[in-house]
Amino acid sequence: MTEPVLATHGLCKAFGALQASDAISLDLRPGEIHAVIGPNGAGKSTLIAQICGSLAPDAGRVEFLGRDVTGESTQARAARGLARTFQTSALAMEDTVLQNVLLGALGASGRPWSFFSRASRDAALRDRAEAALEAVGLAELKELRTAELSHGQRRQLEVAVALTLEPKAFVMDEPMAGLGQEGSKRLTGFLDGLRAQAPILLVEHDMDAVFALADRISVLVYGRVIATGSVEDIRRDPLVREAYLGDEA
Amino acid sequence: MSRERLLNGALLLALILIPAWALYAGEPFTITLATRAVIFALAAVGLNIALGLGGLVSLGHAVFFGIGGYAMGILASHAQSYTPLMDWPFAIEGTKSMPVIWLVAIVASSCAALLIGLLSLRTSGVYFIMITLAFGQMMYFFAISWPAYGGEDGLSIYVRNGFPGLNTLDPIQFYGLCLALLCLVLAFNARLMRSPFGLALNAARQVPERVRAVGLDPRRLQLVALVISGAITGLAGALFADLNRFVSPTMLSWQMSGEIMVFVIIGGVARLFGPVAGAGIYVLLEHLLGGVSEYWQIFLGLVLLMVVLFGKGGVVGMIAGRRRDD
């Protein structure tokens, strides 16, 4: 079996009496899309926060590229090649679309300490930024202020910024949230191709997307992984049906 | 050409034409007023980098202004009394040379900014305002209670410091020097806004979590911004002390911090020429209304209120519209 790119081992996090993460162990292997599903309040966001480093776990480890990164900051993990997208778009709204992806390219270059050159004239940064916009289909809108984008376009830009990092793994927090059926379908097609570039840990509510994309699915309920398996396994799992899927499956 | 560029050009032209007219008409006092405005503008350009670009609401910029002032006062007072600053372990003499004084002012105020930044950037929002204010007050009371350099009475310097090749006692020559420095710093600021650092800092103000997610540390960016900002305001402080040939703890007071912030807000936060417009308006009001009433700042308050309520982008924003950059 190949080494996982990203793995958690026994992650625990409690907020008072609420056990938001209860010994969560899961891994992300090269080339796959691993979806994490679960009802609201299951602890999906808490899990992502711990994986990306904005929240320290009470116990357990996060491993990335075979290295224990549990004690590292968000920016250190990002610099190693862990790219995330946010559930609610975290974009510089006053800036242009291009400036947002330029920021990603700048982060990937690791050299923000240039005070005299022009960011938009730096060929290396610009190529990387524009390639990412091209990939998600926002190239035409690059001069627009981000605040002027539609919700769907912001979701696309969110993915584009992650792309500029040319990461080793993606962690996506509900990338389909608020997209219409059409947009959801388009993004599904895009993510389908993206897994060849880097594996994706996908937290998603949109079941159609999850069943279409996921190689494996983990089901999170009350902070605990109650099942992990292929789409078929999960559809058939009686525990999952009872706890979560209900009639949907 | 955009409206903002036209406005910037007009402001620059005014900074050249008004003193030129004053020189021609034999009104040296107007030149002194213009010098005051230019130095205030320089101090505010410094603050604007922290405040406008970095989103750091510092109510302690008088610290840097005052450090610059005292750098001038201390060095010049030692030169004027022919006593060295220290003998051991090596001798440091005072100096009357502006370039040296500026360098000391810049280094000292950026060190102070680094120290203050390291401590205060752990906080944000209202706490950041309060902690920078606290540092300002500490420096203020330290200066008052330190008798070696005049304490509460401040330090008088009898002759303005020198600059190679210029007669700095001639108001127009000193004005030209100050204006040249302002232009230099504005040019630097313009480049900074569009640089990779400026891009990252701009994003760190708006969405720090995004900046972290692309692998950069927003706090480090803000710390560097604060150091640059403090250095510029410190330079302005040295010039201000030289203009008045006097430095006192007033330069370190929180009212001074407030005034520098008022320049930025009236002129336009994060606008290149905002501080220039703001400082110009302030000095103009101070001069025109100060003659009418001792309480002229009531009118300043009204202007500030108008600008904040009706023109969110300050005067530059009202005239030139929303900021556009490429």
Coordinates of C-alpha atoms in Angstrom, one line a residue:
Chain A
M1 CA 0.0 0.0 0.0
T2 CA 1.3 3.5 -0.8
E3 CA 2.1 5.9 2.0
P4 CA -0.7 8.3 2.8
V5 CA -0.1 12.0 1.9
L6 CA -2.1 13.2 4.9
A7 CA -3.2 11.4 8.0
T8 CA -4.7 12.0 11.4
H9 CA -4.1 9.7 14.3
G10 CA -6.5 9.8 17.2
L11 CA -7.4 13.5 17.0
C12 CA -9.4 14.6 20.0
K13 CA -10.8 18.0 20.7
A14 CA -13.4 18.9 23.3
F15 CA -15.2 22.2 23.8
G16 CA -16.3 22.0 27.4
A17 CA -18.6 18.9 27.6
L18 CA -18.9 18.7 23.8
Q19 CA -16.5 16.2 22.2
A20 CA -16.1 17.7 18.8
S21 CA -13.4 15.3 17.7
D22 CA -13.3 11.9 19.2
A23 CA -10.2 9.9 18.3
I24 CA -10.5 10.7 14.6
S25 CA -8.1 8.7 12.5
L26 CA -8.3 8.9 8.7
D27 CA -5.9 9.2 5.8
L28 CA -5.6 10.6 2.3
R29 CA -3.8 8.6 -0.2
P30 CA -2.2 9.7 -3.4
G31 CA -4.5 10.3 -6.3
E32 CA -7.8 9.9 -4.4
I33 CA -10.7 12.0 -3.3
H34 CA -11.6 11.2 0.3
A35 CA -14.9 12.7 1.2
V36 CA -15.9 13.4 4.8
I37 CA -19.6 13.6 5.3
G38 CA -21.7 14.0 8.4
P39 CA -24.7 15.9 9.7
N40 CA -24.5 19.5 10.9
G41 CA -22.5 19.7 14.1
A42 CA -20.7 16.5 13.5
G43 CA -17.4 18.2 13.9
K44 CA -16.3 18.5 10.3
S45 CA -15.1 22.1 10.6
T46 CA -13.3 21.3 13.8
L47 CA -11.5 18.5 12.0
I48 CA -10.5 20.8 9.2
A49 CA -9.2 23.4 11.6
Q50 CA -7.0 20.8 13.3
I51 CA -5.7 19.5 10.0
C52 CA -4.9 22.9 8.7
G53 CA -3.4 24.2 12.0
S54 CA -5.8 26.9 13.1
L55 CA -6.9 24.8 16.1
A56 CA -4.6 22.7 18.3
P57 CA -6.0 19.2 19.1
D58 CA -6.2 18.0 22.7
A59 CA -4.6 14.8 21.7
G60 CA -3.6 13.0 18.6
R61 CA -1.3 13.8 15.7
V62 CA -1.6 15.2 12.2
E63 CA 0.9 13.8 9.7
F64 CA 1.6 15.4 6.3
L65 CA 4.0 13.9 3.8
G66 CA 5.3 11.5 6.4
R67 CA 6.1 14.2 8.9
D68 CA 4.4 15.1 12.2
V69 CA 3.1 18.6 11.7
T70 CA 0.8 18.7 14.8
G71 CA 2.8 21.5 16.4
E72 CA 3.2 23.6 13.2
S73 CA 1.4 26.8 12.3
T74 CA -1.1 27.1 9.5
Q75 CA 1.4 29.0 7.4
A76 CA 4.1 26.4 7.9
R77 CA 1.7 23.6 6.8
A78 CA 0.7 25.7 3.8
A79 CA 4.3 26.2 2.9
R80 CA 4.7 22.4 2.9
G81 CA 2.0 22.2 0.3
L82 CA -1.3 21.8 2.2
A83 CA -3.8 24.0 0.4
R84 CA -7.3 24.6 1.8
T85 CA -10.4 26.3 0.6
F86 CA -12.8 28.0 3.0
Q87 CA -16.4 27.2 3.6
T88 CA -17.3 30.9 3.4
S89 CA -15.0 32.6 0.9
A90 CA -12.0 34.2 2.5
L91 CA -10.9 36.5 -0.2
A92 CA -9.6 40.1 -0.3
M93 CA -12.8 41.7 -1.4
E94 CA -11.3 45.1 -2.1
D95 CA -8.7 43.6 -4.4
T96 CA -9.1 42.4 -8.0
V97 CA -9.5 38.8 -8.9
L98 CA -6.0 38.7 -10.2
Q99 CA -4.6 40.2 -7.0
N100 CA -6.2 37.4 -5.0
V101 CA -4.5 34.7 -7.1
L102 CA -1.2 36.7 -7.2
L103 CA -1.3 36.5 -3.4
G104 CA -1.5 32.7 -3.7
A105 CA 1.5 32.7 -6.1
L106 CA 3.4 35.0 -3.8
G107 CA 2.7 32.7 -0.9
A108 CA 3.9 29.7 -2.9
S109 CA 7.1 31.6 -3.8
G110 CA 7.7 32.3 -0.1
R111 CA 9.3 35.6 -0.9
P112 CA 7.0 38.5 0.1
W113 CA 9.8 40.8 1.1
S114 CA 10.1 42.7 -2.1
F115 CA 9.3 46.4 -1.6
F116 CA 10.1 48.0 -4.9
S117 CA 9.1 45.7 -7.7
R118 CA 5.6 45.5 -9.0
A119 CA 3.7 42.4 -8.1
S120 CA 1.6 42.5 -11.2
R121 CA 4.7 42.8 -13.4
D122 CA 6.5 39.8 -12.0
A123 CA 6.3 37.3 -14.8
A124 CA 6.7 34.2 -12.6
L125 CA 4.0 35.2 -10.2
R126 CA 1.7 36.3 -13.0
D127 CA 2.0 33.1 -15.0
R128 CA 1.2 31.0 -12.1
A129 CA -1.7 33.2 -11.1
E130 CA -3.2 33.4 -14.5
A131 CA -2.8 29.7 -15.1
A132 CA -4.9 29.1 -12.0
L133 CA -7.6 31.5 -13.2
E134 CA -7.6 29.9 -16.6
A135 CA -8.0 26.5 -15.0
V136 CA -11.2 27.5 -13.1
G137 CA -12.5 29.6 -16.0
L138 CA -12.2 33.1 -14.4
A139 CA -9.5 34.4 -16.8
E140 CA -11.9 36.9 -18.4
L141 CA -12.8 38.5 -15.1
K142 CA -9.3 39.0 -13.7
E143 CA -9.5 42.8 -13.6
L144 CA -12.8 42.8 -11.7
R145 CA -12.9 43.7 -8.0
T146 CA -13.6 40.5 -6.1
A147 CA -16.6 42.1 -4.3
E148 CA -18.2 42.3 -7.7
L149 CA -18.1 38.6 -8.3
S150 CA -21.2 36.4 -8.0
H151 CA -21.2 33.8 -5.2
G152 CA -20.4 31.0 -7.6
Q153 CA -17.5 32.9 -9.1
R154 CA -16.1 33.5 -5.6
R155 CA -16.2 29.8 -5.0
Q156 CA -14.3 29.3 -8.2
L157 CA -11.7 31.9 -7.1
E158 CA -11.4 30.2 -3.8
V159 CA -10.3 27.0 -5.6
A160 CA -8.1 29.0 -7.9
V161 CA -6.1 30.5 -5.0
A162 CA -5.6 27.0 -3.7
L163 CA -4.4 25.9 -7.2
T164 CA -1.7 28.6 -7.2
L165 CA 0.0 26.9 -4.4
E166 CA 0.6 23.8 -6.6
P167 CA 0.0 21.8 -3.4
K168 CA 0.7 18.2 -2.4
A169 CA -2.8 17.9 -1.0
F170 CA -6.1 19.9 -1.0
V171 CA -8.4 20.3 2.0
M172 CA -11.7 21.6 0.7
D173 CA -14.4 22.8 3.1
E174 CA -17.7 22.5 1.3
P175 CA -16.6 23.9 -2.1
M176 CA -20.1 23.4 -3.5
A177 CA -21.8 25.4 -0.8
G178 CA -24.4 27.7 -2.3
L179 CA -23.6 26.8 -5.9
G180 CA -26.6 26.1 -8.1
Q181 CA -27.1 22.7 -9.7
E182 CA -25.2 23.9 -12.8
G183 CA -22.3 25.3 -10.9
S184 CA -22.1 22.3 -8.7
K185 CA -21.9 20.0 -11.7
R186 CA -19.2 22.1 -13.3
L187 CA -17.1 22.1 -10.2
T188 CA -17.6 18.3 -9.8
G189 CA -16.2 17.8 -13.2
F190 CA -13.2 20.0 -12.4
L191 CA -12.4 18.4 -9.1
D192 CA -12.7 15.0 -10.8
G193 CA -9.7 15.9 -13.0
L194 CA -7.8 17.6 -10.1
R195 CA -7.2 14.5 -8.1
A196 CA -4.5 13.5 -10.6
Q197 CA -2.6 16.6 -9.5
A198 CA -3.0 16.2 -5.8
P199 CA -5.4 14.2 -3.6
I200 CA -8.4 16.0 -2.1
L201 CA -9.9 15.7 1.4
L202 CA -13.4 16.9 0.6
V203 CA -15.8 17.9 3.2
E204 CA -19.1 18.3 1.4
H205 CA -22.8 18.4 2.0
D206 CA -23.8 17.9 -1.6
M207 CA -24.4 14.1 -1.8
D208 CA -24.6 13.9 -5.5
A209 CA -21.1 15.4 -5.7
V210 CA -19.8 13.2 -3.0
F211 CA -21.1 10.0 -4.6
A212 CA -19.9 11.1 -8.0
L213 CA -16.4 12.0 -6.9
A214 CA -15.3 10.1 -3.8
D215 CA -13.0 7.1 -3.9
R216 CA -13.6 6.7 -0.2
I217 CA -16.0 8.2 2.2
S218 CA -15.7 8.7 5.9
V219 CA -18.8 9.4 7.9
L220 CA -18.5 11.6 10.9
V221 CA -21.2 11.6 13.6
Y222 CA -20.8 13.4 17.0
G223 CA -17.1 13.8 16.4
R224 CA -16.5 10.1 15.7
V225 CA -15.8 8.3 12.4
I226 CA -18.5 5.7 12.3
A227 CA -17.5 4.2 9.0
T228 CA -14.9 4.6 6.2
G229 CA -15.2 2.8 2.9
S230 CA -16.0 3.0 -0.8
V231 CA -19.2 4.6 -2.0
E232 CA -20.9 1.3 -2.2
D233 CA -19.8 0.3 1.3
I234 CA -21.1 3.5 2.7
R235 CA -24.4 3.3 0.9
R236 CA -25.0 -0.2 2.2
D237 CA -23.7 0.4 5.8
P238 CA -26.7 0.0 8.1
L239 CA -25.2 2.2 10.8
V240 CA -24.6 5.1 8.3
R241 CA -28.2 4.7 7.0
E242 CA -29.6 4.9 10.5
A243 CA -27.4 7.8 11.6
Y244 CA -27.3 10.0 8.6
L245 CA -28.3 9.0 5.1
G246 CA -31.8 8.0 5.9
D247 CA -33.9 7.8 2.8
E248 CA -31.4 9.7 0.6
A249 CA -29.4 6.6 -0.2
Chain B
M1 CA -5.2 60.1 -16.4
S2 CA -7.3 59.2 -13.4
R3 CA -8.9 61.9 -11.2
E4 CA -6.7 60.8 -8.3
R5 CA -3.6 61.4 -10.3
L6 CA -4.8 64.9 -11.3
L7 CA -5.5 65.6 -7.7
N8 CA -2.1 64.4 -6.6
G9 CA -0.4 66.5 -9.3
A10 CA -2.4 69.6 -8.1
L11 CA -1.4 69.0 -4.5
L12 CA 2.2 68.7 -5.5
L13 CA 2.0 71.8 -7.6
A14 CA 0.5 73.7 -4.7
L15 CA 3.4 72.6 -2.5
I16 CA 5.8 74.2 -5.1
L17 CA 3.8 77.3 -6.0
I18 CA 2.6 78.5 -2.6
P19 CA 6.1 78.8 -1.1
A20 CA 7.4 80.2 -4.5
W21 CA 4.8 82.9 -4.2
A22 CA 5.6 83.5 -0.6
L23 CA 9.3 83.9 -1.5
Y24 CA 8.4 86.3 -4.3
A25 CA 6.0 88.3 -2.0
G26 CA 8.4 88.3 0.9
E27 CA 6.2 86.3 3.3
P28 CA 8.7 84.0 5.1
F29 CA 6.0 83.0 7.6
T30 CA 4.0 81.4 4.9
I31 CA 7.0 79.3 4.0
T32 CA 7.3 78.2 7.7
L33 CA 3.7 77.2 7.6
A34 CA 4.2 75.2 4.4
T35 CA 7.2 73.6 6.0
R36 CA 5.1 72.6 9.0
A37 CA 2.5 71.1 6.7
V38 CA 5.1 69.2 4.7
I39 CA 6.6 67.7 7.9
F40 CA 3.2 66.8 9.3
A41 CA 2.4 65.2 5.9
L42 CA 5.6 63.1 6.1
A43 CA 4.7 61.9 9.6
A44 CA 1.3 61.0 8.4
V45 CA 2.6 59.2 5.3
G46 CA 4.4 57.0 7.9
L47 CA 1.3 56.3 9.9
N48 CA -0.7 55.7 6.7
I49 CA 1.5 52.7 5.9
A50 CA 0.6 51.1 9.2
L51 CA -3.0 52.3 9.3
G52 CA -4.1 52.4 5.7
L53 CA -2.1 49.5 4.3
G54 CA -1.6 47.4 7.4
G55 CA -4.9 48.1 9.2
L56 CA -3.0 48.8 12.3
V57 CA -4.7 51.6 14.2
S58 CA -1.8 52.9 16.2
L59 CA -2.5 55.6 18.7
G60 CA 1.2 55.7 19.6
H61 CA 2.9 57.2 16.6
A62 CA 4.0 60.2 18.7
V63 CA 6.5 57.8 20.1
F64 CA 8.3 57.7 16.8
F65 CA 7.8 61.4 16.1
G66 CA 9.2 62.2 19.5
I67 CA 12.1 59.8 19.2
G68 CA 13.0 61.5 16.0
G69 CA 12.7 64.8 17.7
Y70 CA 14.9 63.8 20.6
A71 CA 17.4 62.2 18.3
M72 CA 17.9 65.6 16.9
G73 CA 17.7 67.4 20.2
I74 CA 20.2 65.1 22.0
L75 CA 22.8 65.0 19.3
A76 CA 22.6 68.7 18.6
S77 CA 22.6 69.8 22.3
H78 CA 25.8 67.8 22.8
A79 CA 27.4 69.3 19.7
Q80 CA 26.3 72.8 20.9
S81 CA 27.9 72.3 24.4
Y82 CA 30.9 70.4 23.0
T83 CA 30.3 67.5 25.4
P84 CA 30.4 63.9 24.1
L85 CA 27.3 61.7 24.5
M86 CA 29.5 59.1 26.1
D87 CA 33.2 58.4 26.7
W88 CA 33.2 54.8 27.5
P89 CA 33.6 52.2 26.0
F90 CA 34.0 54.4 23.0
A91 CA 33.4 58.1 22.5
I92 CA 30.3 59.3 20.7
E93 CA 30.2 63.0 19.9
G94 CA 27.1 65.1 19.2
T95 CA 26.5 66.3 15.7
K96 CA 25.0 69.2 13.8
S97 CA 24.8 67.3 10.6
M98 CA 21.3 66.6 9.4
P99 CA 22.0 63.4 7.4
V100 CA 23.6 61.9 10.5
I101 CA 20.8 63.0 12.7
W102 CA 18.2 61.6 10.2
L103 CA 20.0 58.3 10.1
V104 CA 20.0 58.1 13.9
A105 CA 16.3 59.2 14.0
I106 CA 15.4 56.5 11.5
V107 CA 17.3 53.7 13.2
A108 CA 16.1 54.6 16.7
S109 CA 12.5 54.9 15.7
S110 CA 12.5 51.7 13.7
C111 CA 14.0 49.9 16.7
A112 CA 11.3 51.3 18.9
A113 CA 8.7 50.2 16.3
L114 CA 10.1 46.7 16.3
L115 CA 9.9 46.4 20.0
I116 CA 6.5 47.9 20.3
G117 CA 5.3 45.8 17.4
L118 CA 6.6 42.6 18.8
L119 CA 4.6 43.2 22.0
S120 CA 1.5 44.9 20.6
L121 CA 0.9 42.8 17.5
R122 CA -0.2 39.9 19.8
T123 CA -3.4 41.9 20.2
S124 CA -5.7 43.4 17.7
G125 CA -8.6 45.9 17.4
V126 CA -9.3 48.0 20.4
Y127 CA -6.5 46.3 22.5
F128 CA -4.0 47.2 19.8
I129 CA -5.1 50.9 20.1
M130 CA -4.8 50.8 23.8
I131 CA -1.4 49.1 24.0
T132 CA 0.1 51.6 21.5
L133 CA -1.4 54.4 23.5
A134 CA 0.1 52.9 26.6
F135 CA 3.6 52.8 25.0
G136 CA 3.1 56.4 24.0
Q137 CA 2.2 57.5 27.5
M138 CA 5.2 55.6 28.9
M139 CA 7.6 57.4 26.6
Y140 CA 5.9 60.8 27.4
F141 CA 6.3 60.5 31.1
F142 CA 9.8 59.1 30.8
A143 CA 10.7 62.2 28.8
I144 CA 9.1 64.5 31.3
S145 CA 10.9 62.9 34.2
W146 CA 14.4 62.6 32.6
P147 CA 16.2 65.8 33.6
A148 CA 19.3 65.3 31.5
Y149 CA 17.6 66.5 28.4
G150 CA 15.4 69.3 29.7
G151 CA 12.6 67.2 31.3
E152 CA 9.3 68.9 31.0
D153 CA 10.9 72.1 29.6
G154 CA 12.3 70.4 26.6
L155 CA 15.5 71.2 24.8
S156 CA 16.3 74.3 22.8
I157 CA 18.8 74.2 19.9
Y158 CA 20.2 77.7 19.0
V159 CA 21.1 77.2 15.4
R160 CA 19.4 74.9 12.9
N161 CA 21.5 71.9 12.0
G162 CA 23.3 71.9 8.7
F163 CA 23.0 70.0 5.4
P164 CA 26.0 69.9 3.1
G165 CA 25.8 72.6 0.4
L166 CA 22.6 74.2 1.8
N167 CA 22.0 77.1 4.1
T168 CA 19.3 75.6 6.2
L169 CA 18.7 78.8 8.1
D170 CA 17.1 80.2 4.9
P171 CA 13.4 79.2 5.2
I172 CA 13.0 78.3 1.5
Q173 CA 16.1 76.1 1.4
F174 CA 15.0 74.2 4.5
Y175 CA 11.5 73.9 3.0
G176 CA 13.0 72.5 -0.2
L177 CA 14.9 69.9 1.8
C178 CA 11.7 68.8 3.6
L179 CA 9.7 68.7 0.4
A180 CA 12.4 66.6 -1.3
L181 CA 12.3 64.1 1.5
L182 CA 8.5 64.0 1.4
C183 CA 8.6 63.4 -2.4
L184 CA 11.2 60.6 -1.9
V185 CA 9.1 58.9 0.7
L186 CA 5.9 59.3 -1.3
A187 CA 7.6 57.7 -4.3
F188 CA 8.7 54.8 -2.0
N189 CA 5.2 54.5 -0.7
A190 CA 3.7 54.4 -4.2
R191 CA 6.0 51.5 -5.1
L192 CA 5.4 49.8 -1.8
M193 CA 1.6 49.8 -2.4
R194 CA 2.1 47.9 -5.6
S195 CA 4.9 45.6 -4.5
P196 CA 4.6 42.0 -3.5
F197 CA 4.9 43.1 0.1
G198 CA 2.2 45.6 -0.4
L199 CA -0.1 43.0 -1.9
A200 CA 0.4 40.6 1.0
L201 CA 0.0 43.4 3.6
N202 CA -3.1 44.6 1.9
A203 CA -4.5 41.0 2.1
A204 CA -3.3 40.6 5.7
R205 CA -5.5 43.5 6.6
Q206 CA -8.6 42.1 4.9
V207 CA -8.3 38.4 5.4
P208 CA -5.5 37.3 7.7
E209 CA -6.7 33.6 7.6
R210 CA -6.3 33.6 3.8
V211 CA -2.8 34.9 4.1
R212 CA -1.9 32.2 6.5
A213 CA -3.5 29.6 4.2
V214 CA -1.1 30.6 1.4
G215 CA 1.8 30.1 3.7
L216 CA 2.6 33.7 4.8
D217 CA 2.5 35.1 8.4
P218 CA 0.3 38.1 8.6
R219 CA 1.8 39.2 11.9
R220 CA 5.3 39.3 10.4
L221 CA 4.1 41.4 7.5
Q222 CA 2.4 43.8 9.9
L223 CA 5.5 44.0 12.0
V224 CA 7.6 45.0 9.0
A225 CA 5.0 47.5 8.0
L226 CA 5.0 49.0 11.5
V227 CA 8.8 49.3 11.4
I228 CA 8.8 51.1 8.0
S229 CA 6.0 53.3 9.3
G230 CA 7.8 54.2 12.5
A231 CA 11.0 55.0 10.6
I232 CA 9.3 57.5 8.4
T233 CA 7.4 59.2 11.2
G234 CA 10.7 59.3 13.2
L235 CA 12.4 61.1 10.3
A236 CA 9.5 63.6 10.3
G237 CA 10.1 64.1 14.0
A238 CA 13.7 65.0 13.4
L239 CA 12.7 67.6 10.8
F240 CA 10.0 69.0 13.0
A241 CA 12.4 69.5 15.9
D242 CA 14.8 71.2 13.5
L243 CA 12.0 73.5 12.2
N244 CA 11.2 74.7 15.7
R245 CA 14.8 74.4 16.9
F246 CA 13.1 72.9 20.0
V247 CA 12.0 69.5 21.2
S248 CA 9.8 68.8 24.2
P249 CA 7.7 66.0 25.6
T250 CA 4.7 67.5 23.8
M251 CA 6.0 65.7 20.7
L252 CA 5.5 62.4 22.5
S253 CA 2.0 63.2 23.8
W254 CA -1.0 61.2 22.8
Q255 CA -2.5 64.4 21.4
M256 CA 0.3 64.4 18.9
S257 CA -0.5 60.8 18.0
G258 CA -4.1 61.8 17.6
E259 CA -3.2 64.7 15.4
I260 CA -1.1 62.5 13.1
M261 CA -4.1 60.2 12.8
V262 CA -6.4 63.2 12.1
F263 CA -4.2 64.1 9.1
V264 CA -4.6 60.7 7.7
I265 CA -8.3 60.4 8.3
I266 CA -9.1 63.9 6.9
G267 CA -7.0 63.3 3.9
G268 CA -7.9 59.7 3.2
V269 CA -6.8 56.5 4.7
A270 CA -4.7 54.3 2.4
R271 CA -4.6 57.0 -0.2
L272 CA -1.1 58.0 -1.4
F273 CA -1.7 61.7 -1.1
G274 CA -4.2 61.5 1.7
P275 CA -1.7 62.5 4.4
V276 CA -0.6 65.5 2.3
A277 CA -4.1 66.8 1.8
G278 CA -4.9 66.1 5.5
A279 CA -1.8 67.9 6.9
G280 CA -2.3 70.8 4.5
I281 CA -5.9 71.3 5.6
Y282 CA -5.0 71.0 9.2
V283 CA -2.3 73.6 9.0
L284 CA -4.5 75.9 7.0
L285 CA -7.3 75.7 9.5
E286 CA -4.9 76.1 12.4
H287 CA -3.6 79.3 10.8
L288 CA -6.9 80.8 9.7
L289 CA -9.1 79.8 12.6
G290 CA -6.4 79.9 15.2
G291 CA -6.3 83.7 14.7
V292 CA -10.1 83.9 15.2
S293 CA -10.5 81.8 18.3
E294 CA -8.3 79.9 20.8
Y295 CA -10.8 77.1 20.5
W296 CA -10.3 76.6 16.7
Q297 CA -10.1 72.9 17.2
I298 CA -13.9 72.8 17.6
F299 CA -14.0 73.6 13.9
L300 CA -11.4 71.0 13.2
G301 CA -13.7 68.6 15.0
L302 CA -16.6 69.6 12.7
V303 CA -14.5 69.1 9.6
L304 CA -13.4 65.7 10.9
L305 CA -17.0 64.8 11.7
M306 CA -18.1 65.8 8.1
V307 CA -15.3 63.8 6.5
V308 CA -16.0 60.7 8.6
L309 CA -19.8 60.9 8.1
F310 CA -20.0 61.9 4.5
G311 CA -16.8 61.0 2.8
K312 CA -15.4 57.7 3.9
G313 CA -12.4 58.0 1.7
G314 CA -11.4 61.3 3.2
V315 CA -10.9 64.4 1.1
V316 CA -9.0 62.5 -1.5
G317 CA -11.8 60.0 -1.6
M318 CA -14.5 62.7 -2.0
I319 CA -12.7 64.3 -4.9
A320 CA -11.2 61.3 -6.7
G321 CA -13.6 58.5 -5.8
R322 CA -12.8 55.0 -4.9
R323 CA -9.2 53.8 -4.9
R324 CA -8.2 52.0 -8.1
D325 CA -5.0 50.2 -8.4
D326 CA -3.5 47.8 -10.8

